[in-house]
Amino acid sequence: PGSLKSSRQPGSLSASKAREQTAGATTEGAKVFIHRGCHLREIEAPVTGAVGPMTPVAFGLLTGDRPSSLALAGSLVAIAGIVLVSLGTAQDAGNEQKGLSDASRAILCGLGYGAFYIALDSAGPASGIWPAFAERAMSAMVFGALIVAKPTLVRIRLKAWAGIAVTGLFDTAGVVAFLLSLRDSMLSIAAVLAELYPVITAILARCILREQLTPYVRFGILLAILGITAITAGS
């Protein structure tokens, strides 16, 4: 199928290792930007939601990805859904728009997450699932260095470590699942589906926590579903 093949070729083993380390560094850098000041503000969430998936989509198209027209259209619709859900969530949290500095930070955050997907894809299928563990190790090193440099950056209560450990396991499982998906799909498609986590979070919040969804979030979820449907049909 047109949306499942790419003309990109994996590089050498040493280059793959370097990309795995880059993946860890970029994703940790993105997390620092996204969590600085505790929460995304109204302008940051949708900008990050757009830049994050658009970066690997653009890279994939420029380097050999040739998805079908329907799959590509579905990806764009899904990205629009992500942006709306992110915007609705930020507004519902009561965050205020701050201006250019926040927009710049959001762009850097989105580019960091986009580079993370690109680095994992560039490692190649021969690397197996090892890039996931290399990425985790690099993330731990970067985060550890930040804590040493600025101990007040992170303050974690002892009882919170269990939840952090479980979160880390799910996070690693997600990275492994993304790597496996790249064996049968294009970066420009897989990255968009992986970036749907704001949509999934909103749905779970509604189903489990019974949270009320704003009109932006509801329409964003609808667009995401339509996008997924188009991607599936175009594959």
PDB file of C-alpha atoms in Angstrom:
ATOM      1  CA  PRO A   1       0.000   0.000   0.000  1.00  0.00           C
ATOM      2  CA  GLY A   2       1.197   3.488  -0.803  1.00  0.00           C
ATOM      3  CA  SER A   3       1.126   4.754   2.746  1.00  0.00           C
ATOM      4  CA  LEU A   4       3.249   1.954   4.159  1.00  0.00           C
ATOM      5  CA  LYS A   5       6.446   2.317   2.181  1.00  0.00           C
ATOM      6  CA  SER A   6       9.342   4.734   2.326  1.00  0.00           C
ATOM      7  CA  SER A   7      12.423   5.101   0.159  1.00  0.00           C
ATOM      8  CA  ARG A   8      14.659   6.048   3.106  1.00  0.00           C
ATOM      9  CA  GLN A   9      17.505   3.693   3.900  1.00  0.00           C
ATOM     10  CA  PRO A  10      18.866   3.117   7.456  1.00  0.00           C
ATOM     11  CA  GLY A  11      22.358   4.341   8.201  1.00  0.00           C
ATOM     12  CA  SER A  12      25.302   2.622   9.866  1.00  0.00           C
ATOM     13  CA  LEU A  13      25.167   1.098  13.344  1.00  0.00           C
ATOM     14  CA  SER A  14      27.279   3.895  14.839  1.00  0.00           C
ATOM     15  CA  ALA A  15      25.031   6.497  13.241  1.00  0.00           C
ATOM     16  CA  SER A  16      21.990   4.685  14.633  1.00  0.00           C
ATOM     17  CA  LYS A  17      23.436   4.794  18.140  1.00  0.00           C
ATOM     18  CA  ALA A  18      24.053   8.523  17.786  1.00  0.00           C
ATOM     19  CA  ARG A  19      20.452   9.033  16.696  1.00  0.00           C
ATOM     20  CA  GLU A  20      19.189   7.006  19.642  1.00  0.00           C
ATOM     21  CA  GLN A  21      21.127   9.260  21.997  1.00  0.00           C
ATOM     22  CA  THR A  22      19.794  12.292  20.145  1.00  0.00           C
ATOM     23  CA  ALA A  23      16.275  10.966  20.659  1.00  0.00           C
ATOM     24  CA  GLY A  24      16.825  10.841  24.408  1.00  0.00           C
ATOM     25  CA  ALA A  25      18.315  14.315  24.539  1.00  0.00           C
ATOM     26  CA  THR A  26      15.635  15.948  22.399  1.00  0.00           C
ATOM     27  CA  THR A  27      12.677  14.389  24.192  1.00  0.00           C
ATOM     28  CA  GLU A  28      14.070  15.344  27.592  1.00  0.00           C
ATOM     29  CA  GLY A  29      14.729  18.864  26.388  1.00  0.00           C
ATOM     30  CA  ALA A  30      11.154  19.049  25.126  1.00  0.00           C
ATOM     31  CA  LYS A  31       9.846  17.887  28.502  1.00  0.00           C
ATOM     32  CA  VAL A  32      11.808  20.615  30.259  1.00  0.00           C
ATOM     33  CA  PHE A  33      10.275  23.258  27.982  1.00  0.00           C
ATOM     34  CA  ILE A  34       6.772  21.848  28.230  1.00  0.00           C
ATOM     35  CA  HIS A  35       6.775  21.588  32.026  1.00  0.00           C
ATOM     36  CA  ARG A  36       8.662  24.779  32.838  1.00  0.00           C
ATOM     37  CA  GLY A  37       6.239  26.856  34.821  1.00  0.00           C
ATOM     38  CA  CYS A  38       4.229  23.702  35.650  1.00  0.00           C
ATOM     39  CA  HIS A  39       1.495  23.893  32.966  1.00  0.00           C
ATOM     40  CA  LEU A  40       1.048  24.723  29.317  1.00  0.00           C
ATOM     41  CA  ARG A  41      -0.593  28.082  28.799  1.00  0.00           C
ATOM     42  CA  GLU A  42      -3.307  28.751  26.274  1.00  0.00           C
ATOM     43  CA  ILE A  43      -0.946  29.727  23.458  1.00  0.00           C
ATOM     44  CA  GLU A  44       1.594  26.963  24.115  1.00  0.00           C
ATOM     45  CA  ALA A  45      -0.593  23.866  24.008  1.00  0.00           C
ATOM     46  CA  PRO A  46      -1.989  24.236  20.458  1.00  0.00           C
ATOM     47  CA  VAL A  47       1.353  25.423  19.056  1.00  0.00           C
ATOM     48  CA  THR A  48       3.131  22.410  20.509  1.00  0.00           C
ATOM     49  CA  GLY A  49       0.267  20.182  19.331  1.00  0.00           C
ATOM     50  CA  ALA A  50       0.789  21.409  15.762  1.00  0.00           C
ATOM     51  CA  VAL A  51       4.585  21.615  15.577  1.00  0.00           C
ATOM     52  CA  GLY A  52       5.147  18.212  17.236  1.00  0.00           C
ATOM     53  CA  PRO A  53       3.522  16.062  14.530  1.00  0.00           C
ATOM     54  CA  MET A  54       4.131  18.443  11.609  1.00  0.00           C
ATOM     55  CA  THR A  55       7.910  18.223  12.061  1.00  0.00           C
ATOM     56  CA  PRO A  56       8.198  14.458  11.364  1.00  0.00           C
ATOM     57  CA  VAL A  57       5.506  14.704   8.675  1.00  0.00           C
ATOM     58  CA  ALA A  58       7.520  17.343   6.806  1.00  0.00           C
ATOM     59  CA  PHE A  59      10.766  15.429   7.317  1.00  0.00           C
ATOM     60  CA  GLY A  60       9.190  12.191   6.118  1.00  0.00           C
ATOM     61  CA  LEU A  61       7.761  13.763   2.967  1.00  0.00           C
ATOM     62  CA  LEU A  62      11.075  15.435   2.174  1.00  0.00           C
ATOM     63  CA  THR A  63      13.083  12.235   2.639  1.00  0.00           C
ATOM     64  CA  GLY A  64      11.036   9.688   0.758  1.00  0.00           C
ATOM     65  CA  ASP A  65       7.669   9.049   2.403  1.00  0.00           C
ATOM     66  CA  ARG A  66       4.906   8.771  -0.173  1.00  0.00           C
ATOM     67  CA  PRO A  67       1.586   8.293   1.635  1.00  0.00           C
ATOM     68  CA  SER A  68      -1.618   8.114  -0.352  1.00  0.00           C
ATOM     69  CA  SER A  69      -3.565  11.328  -0.747  1.00  0.00           C
ATOM     70  CA  LEU A  70      -6.282  10.030   1.568  1.00  0.00           C
ATOM     71  CA  ALA A  71      -3.795   9.025   4.274  1.00  0.00           C
ATOM     72  CA  LEU A  72      -2.025  12.384   4.065  1.00  0.00           C
ATOM     73  CA  ALA A  73      -5.327  14.239   4.250  1.00  0.00           C
ATOM     74  CA  GLY A  74      -6.275  12.107   7.255  1.00  0.00           C
ATOM     75  CA  SER A  75      -2.997  13.033   8.958  1.00  0.00           C
ATOM     76  CA  LEU A  76      -3.698  16.744   8.497  1.00  0.00           C
ATOM     77  CA  VAL A  77      -7.238  16.360   9.820  1.00  0.00           C
ATOM     78  CA  ALA A  78      -5.934  14.424  12.833  1.00  0.00           C
ATOM     79  CA  ILE A  79      -3.367  17.160  13.520  1.00  0.00           C
ATOM     80  CA  ALA A  80      -6.157  19.740  13.432  1.00  0.00           C
ATOM     81  CA  GLY A  81      -7.974  17.603  15.998  1.00  0.00           C
ATOM     82  CA  ILE A  82      -4.888  17.498  18.223  1.00  0.00           C
ATOM     83  CA  VAL A  83      -4.587  21.287  18.072  1.00  0.00           C
ATOM     84  CA  LEU A  84      -8.246  21.802  19.011  1.00  0.00           C
ATOM     85  CA  VAL A  85      -8.100  19.324  21.890  1.00  0.00           C
ATOM     86  CA  SER A  86      -4.905  20.973  23.183  1.00  0.00           C
ATOM     87  CA  LEU A  87      -6.469  24.421  22.878  1.00  0.00           C
ATOM     88  CA  GLY A  88      -9.652  23.358  24.627  1.00  0.00           C
ATOM     89  CA  THR A  89      -7.739  21.670  27.430  1.00  0.00           C
ATOM     90  CA  ALA A  90      -5.544  24.721  28.010  1.00  0.00           C
ATOM     91  CA  GLN A  91      -8.556  27.044  28.086  1.00  0.00           C
ATOM     92  CA  ASP A  92     -10.398  24.747  30.477  1.00  0.00           C
ATOM     93  CA  ALA A  93      -7.397  24.843  32.829  1.00  0.00           C
ATOM     94  CA  GLY A  94      -7.771  28.612  33.090  1.00  0.00           C
ATOM     95  CA  ASN A  95      -4.305  29.446  31.760  1.00  0.00           C
ATOM     96  CA  GLU A  96      -3.750  32.877  30.301  1.00  0.00           C
ATOM     97  CA  GLN A  97      -2.062  33.784  27.061  1.00  0.00           C
ATOM     98  CA  LYS A  98       1.337  35.337  27.639  1.00  0.00           C
ATOM     99  CA  GLY A  99       2.759  36.202  24.216  1.00  0.00           C
ATOM    100  CA  LEU A 100       5.782  35.606  22.039  1.00  0.00           C
ATOM    101  CA  SER A 101       8.055  34.072  24.686  1.00  0.00           C
ATOM    102  CA  ASP A 102       5.536  31.326  25.379  1.00  0.00           C
ATOM    103  CA  ALA A 103       4.976  30.754  21.659  1.00  0.00           C
ATOM    104  CA  SER A 104       8.731  30.429  21.126  1.00  0.00           C
ATOM    105  CA  ARG A 105       8.983  27.958  23.971  1.00  0.00           C
ATOM    106  CA  ALA A 106       6.074  25.973  22.541  1.00  0.00           C
ATOM    107  CA  ILE A 107       7.746  25.833  19.109  1.00  0.00           C
ATOM    108  CA  LEU A 108      10.988  24.581  20.673  1.00  0.00           C
ATOM    109  CA  CYS A 109       9.013  21.981  22.587  1.00  0.00           C
ATOM    110  CA  GLY A 110       7.235  20.799  19.443  1.00  0.00           C
ATOM    111  CA  LEU A 111      10.503  20.643  17.516  1.00  0.00           C
ATOM    112  CA  GLY A 112      12.005  18.596  20.356  1.00  0.00           C
ATOM    113  CA  TYR A 113       9.256  16.010  20.193  1.00  0.00           C
ATOM    114  CA  GLY A 114       9.407  16.002  16.396  1.00  0.00           C
ATOM    115  CA  ALA A 115      13.157  15.408  16.469  1.00  0.00           C
ATOM    116  CA  PHE A 116      12.545  12.538  18.893  1.00  0.00           C
ATOM    117  CA  TYR A 117      10.362  10.724  16.353  1.00  0.00           C
ATOM    118  CA  ILE A 118      12.798  11.456  13.528  1.00  0.00           C
ATOM    119  CA  ALA A 119      15.756  10.127  15.513  1.00  0.00           C
ATOM    120  CA  LEU A 120      13.963   6.884  16.375  1.00  0.00           C
ATOM    121  CA  ASP A 121      12.920   6.384  12.760  1.00  0.00           C
ATOM    122  CA  SER A 122      16.462   7.034  11.532  1.00  0.00           C
ATOM    123  CA  ALA A 123      17.855   4.289  13.772  1.00  0.00           C
ATOM    124  CA  GLY A 124      16.478   1.713  11.324  1.00  0.00           C
ATOM    125  CA  PRO A 125      14.703  -1.623  11.867  1.00  0.00           C
ATOM    126  CA  ALA A 126      18.002  -3.483  12.359  1.00  0.00           C
ATOM    127  CA  SER A 127      18.342  -1.815  15.758  1.00  0.00           C
ATOM    128  CA  GLY A 128      15.305  -3.703  17.063  1.00  0.00           C
ATOM    129  CA  ILE A 129      13.906  -2.244  20.269  1.00  0.00           C
ATOM    130  CA  TRP A 130      17.291  -1.183  21.624  1.00  0.00           C
ATOM    131  CA  PRO A 131      16.728   2.462  20.618  1.00  0.00           C
ATOM    132  CA  ALA A 132      13.960   2.595  23.231  1.00  0.00           C
ATOM    133  CA  PHE A 133      16.365   1.640  26.005  1.00  0.00           C
ATOM    134  CA  ALA A 134      19.116   3.897  24.648  1.00  0.00           C
ATOM    135  CA  GLU A 135      16.629   6.764  24.593  1.00  0.00           C
ATOM    136  CA  ARG A 136      15.584   6.053  28.196  1.00  0.00           C
ATOM    137  CA  ALA A 137      19.218   5.933  29.319  1.00  0.00           C
ATOM    138  CA  MET A 138      20.009   9.229  27.600  1.00  0.00           C
ATOM    139  CA  SER A 139      16.884  10.828  29.066  1.00  0.00           C
ATOM    140  CA  ALA A 140      17.935   9.701  32.546  1.00  0.00           C
ATOM    141  CA  MET A 141      21.406  11.190  32.029  1.00  0.00           C
ATOM    142  CA  VAL A 142      20.065  14.525  30.819  1.00  0.00           C
ATOM    143  CA  PHE A 143      17.484  14.736  33.582  1.00  0.00           C
ATOM    144  CA  GLY A 144      20.057  13.697  36.173  1.00  0.00           C
ATOM    145  CA  ALA A 145      22.424  16.410  34.995  1.00  0.00           C
ATOM    146  CA  LEU A 146      19.631  18.983  35.308  1.00  0.00           C
ATOM    147  CA  ILE A 147      18.921  17.887  38.873  1.00  0.00           C
ATOM    148  CA  VAL A 148      22.610  18.122  39.799  1.00  0.00           C
ATOM    149  CA  ALA A 149      22.907  21.542  38.183  1.00  0.00           C
ATOM    150  CA  LYS A 150      19.689  22.842  39.747  1.00  0.00           C
ATOM    151  CA  PRO A 151      18.442  20.664  42.647  1.00  0.00           C
ATOM    152  CA  THR A 152      15.384  22.864  43.167  1.00  0.00           C
ATOM    153  CA  LEU A 153      14.149  22.039  39.650  1.00  0.00           C
ATOM    154  CA  VAL A 154      12.550  18.804  40.794  1.00  0.00           C
ATOM    155  CA  ARG A 155      11.116  18.051  44.224  1.00  0.00           C
ATOM    156  CA  ILE A 156       9.595  14.584  44.466  1.00  0.00           C
ATOM    157  CA  ARG A 157       7.888  13.173  47.528  1.00  0.00           C
ATOM    158  CA  LEU A 158       8.830   9.637  48.504  1.00  0.00           C
ATOM    159  CA  LYS A 159       5.296   8.268  48.045  1.00  0.00           C
ATOM    160  CA  ALA A 160       5.256   9.594  44.468  1.00  0.00           C
ATOM    161  CA  TRP A 161       8.053   7.301  43.245  1.00  0.00           C
ATOM    162  CA  ALA A 162       5.746   4.309  42.727  1.00  0.00           C
ATOM    163  CA  GLY A 163       3.538   6.301  40.383  1.00  0.00           C
ATOM    164  CA  ILE A 164       6.602   7.677  38.606  1.00  0.00           C
ATOM    165  CA  ALA A 165       7.919   4.139  38.067  1.00  0.00           C
ATOM    166  CA  VAL A 166       4.611   2.962  36.591  1.00  0.00           C
ATOM    167  CA  THR A 167       4.501   6.039  34.357  1.00  0.00           C
ATOM    168  CA  GLY A 168       8.020   5.278  33.162  1.00  0.00           C
ATOM    169  CA  LEU A 169       7.048   1.708  32.274  1.00  0.00           C
ATOM    170  CA  PHE A 170       4.077   2.884  30.230  1.00  0.00           C
ATOM    171  CA  ASP A 171       6.227   5.562  28.582  1.00  0.00           C
ATOM    172  CA  THR A 172       8.868   3.011  27.587  1.00  0.00           C
ATOM    173  CA  ALA A 173       6.179   0.640  26.309  1.00  0.00           C
ATOM    174  CA  GLY A 174       4.862   3.465  24.153  1.00  0.00           C
ATOM    175  CA  VAL A 175       8.311   4.081  22.651  1.00  0.00           C
ATOM    176  CA  VAL A 176       8.703   0.371  21.907  1.00  0.00           C
ATOM    177  CA  ALA A 177       5.260   0.290  20.271  1.00  0.00           C
ATOM    178  CA  PHE A 178       6.217   3.290  18.125  1.00  0.00           C
ATOM    179  CA  LEU A 179       9.431   1.582  17.019  1.00  0.00           C
ATOM    180  CA  LEU A 180       7.528  -1.549  16.063  1.00  0.00           C
ATOM    181  CA  SER A 181       4.994   0.508  14.118  1.00  0.00           C
ATOM    182  CA  LEU A 182       7.782   2.026  12.028  1.00  0.00           C
ATOM    183  CA  ARG A 183       8.524  -1.421  10.584  1.00  0.00           C
ATOM    184  CA  ASP A 184       5.211  -1.407   8.736  1.00  0.00           C
ATOM    185  CA  SER A 185       4.389   2.279   8.425  1.00  0.00           C
ATOM    186  CA  MET A 186       5.870   5.593   7.406  1.00  0.00           C
ATOM    187  CA  LEU A 187       7.242   8.140   9.830  1.00  0.00           C
ATOM    188  CA  SER A 188       4.836  10.751   8.452  1.00  0.00           C
ATOM    189  CA  ILE A 189       1.899   8.505   9.377  1.00  0.00           C
ATOM    190  CA  ALA A 190       3.133   6.801  12.559  1.00  0.00           C
ATOM    191  CA  ALA A 191       4.218  10.072  14.195  1.00  0.00           C
ATOM    192  CA  VAL A 192       0.786  11.624  13.741  1.00  0.00           C
ATOM    193  CA  LEU A 193      -0.926   8.620  15.316  1.00  0.00           C
ATOM    194  CA  ALA A 194       1.593   8.658  18.179  1.00  0.00           C
ATOM    195  CA  GLU A 195       0.887  12.355  18.783  1.00  0.00           C
ATOM    196  CA  LEU A 196      -2.802  11.666  19.411  1.00  0.00           C
ATOM    197  CA  TYR A 197      -2.138  11.323  23.146  1.00  0.00           C
ATOM    198  CA  PRO A 198      -3.969  14.589  24.031  1.00  0.00           C
ATOM    199  CA  VAL A 199      -7.059  13.131  22.389  1.00  0.00           C
ATOM    200  CA  ILE A 200      -6.724   9.820  24.240  1.00  0.00           C
ATOM    201  CA  THR A 201      -6.158  11.690  27.513  1.00  0.00           C
ATOM    202  CA  ALA A 202      -9.309  13.765  26.979  1.00  0.00           C
ATOM    203  CA  ILE A 203     -11.376  10.657  26.235  1.00  0.00           C
ATOM    204  CA  LEU A 204     -10.067   8.862  29.333  1.00  0.00           C
ATOM    205  CA  ALA A 205     -10.704  11.956  31.458  1.00  0.00           C
ATOM    206  CA  ARG A 206     -14.293  11.950  30.285  1.00  0.00           C
ATOM    207  CA  CYS A 207     -14.851   8.192  30.680  1.00  0.00           C
ATOM    208  CA  ILE A 208     -12.982   7.618  33.948  1.00  0.00           C
ATOM    209  CA  LEU A 209     -12.955  10.957  35.749  1.00  0.00           C
ATOM    210  CA  ARG A 210     -16.277  12.154  34.307  1.00  0.00           C
ATOM    211  CA  GLU A 211     -14.753  15.493  33.362  1.00  0.00           C
ATOM    212  CA  GLN A 212     -16.796  17.839  31.212  1.00  0.00           C
ATOM    213  CA  LEU A 213     -15.313  18.440  27.755  1.00  0.00           C
ATOM    214  CA  THR A 214     -15.304  21.870  26.153  1.00  0.00           C
ATOM    215  CA  PRO A 215     -16.709  22.327  22.619  1.00  0.00           C
ATOM    216  CA  TYR A 216     -13.147  22.673  21.306  1.00  0.00           C
ATOM    217  CA  VAL A 217     -12.198  19.311  22.785  1.00  0.00           C
ATOM    218  CA  ARG A 218     -15.317  17.575  21.507  1.00  0.00           C
ATOM    219  CA  PHE A 219     -14.833  18.845  17.972  1.00  0.00           C
ATOM    220  CA  GLY A 220     -11.121  17.998  18.159  1.00  0.00           C
ATOM    221  CA  ILE A 221     -11.931  14.419  19.143  1.00  0.00           C
ATOM    222  CA  LEU A 222     -14.334  14.178  16.211  1.00  0.00           C
ATOM    223  CA  LEU A 223     -11.658  15.438  13.805  1.00  0.00           C
ATOM    224  CA  ALA A 224      -9.132  12.988  15.231  1.00  0.00           C
ATOM    225  CA  ILE A 225     -11.537  10.080  14.678  1.00  0.00           C
ATOM    226  CA  LEU A 226     -12.198  11.219  11.112  1.00  0.00           C
ATOM    227  CA  GLY A 227      -8.448  11.541  10.537  1.00  0.00           C
ATOM    228  CA  ILE A 228      -7.753   8.048  11.855  1.00  0.00           C
ATOM    229  CA  THR A 229     -10.514   6.678   9.643  1.00  0.00           C
ATOM    230  CA  ALA A 230      -9.034   8.363   6.576  1.00  0.00           C
ATOM    231  CA  ILE A 231      -5.527   7.137   7.415  1.00  0.00           C
ATOM    232  CA  THR A 232      -6.789   3.582   7.813  1.00  0.00           C
ATOM    233  CA  ALA A 233      -8.767   3.723   4.574  1.00  0.00           C
ATOM    234  CA  GLY A 234      -5.802   5.229   2.730  1.00  0.00           C
ATOM    235  CA  SER A 235      -3.409   2.561   3.937  1.00  0.00           C
TER     236      SER A 235
END
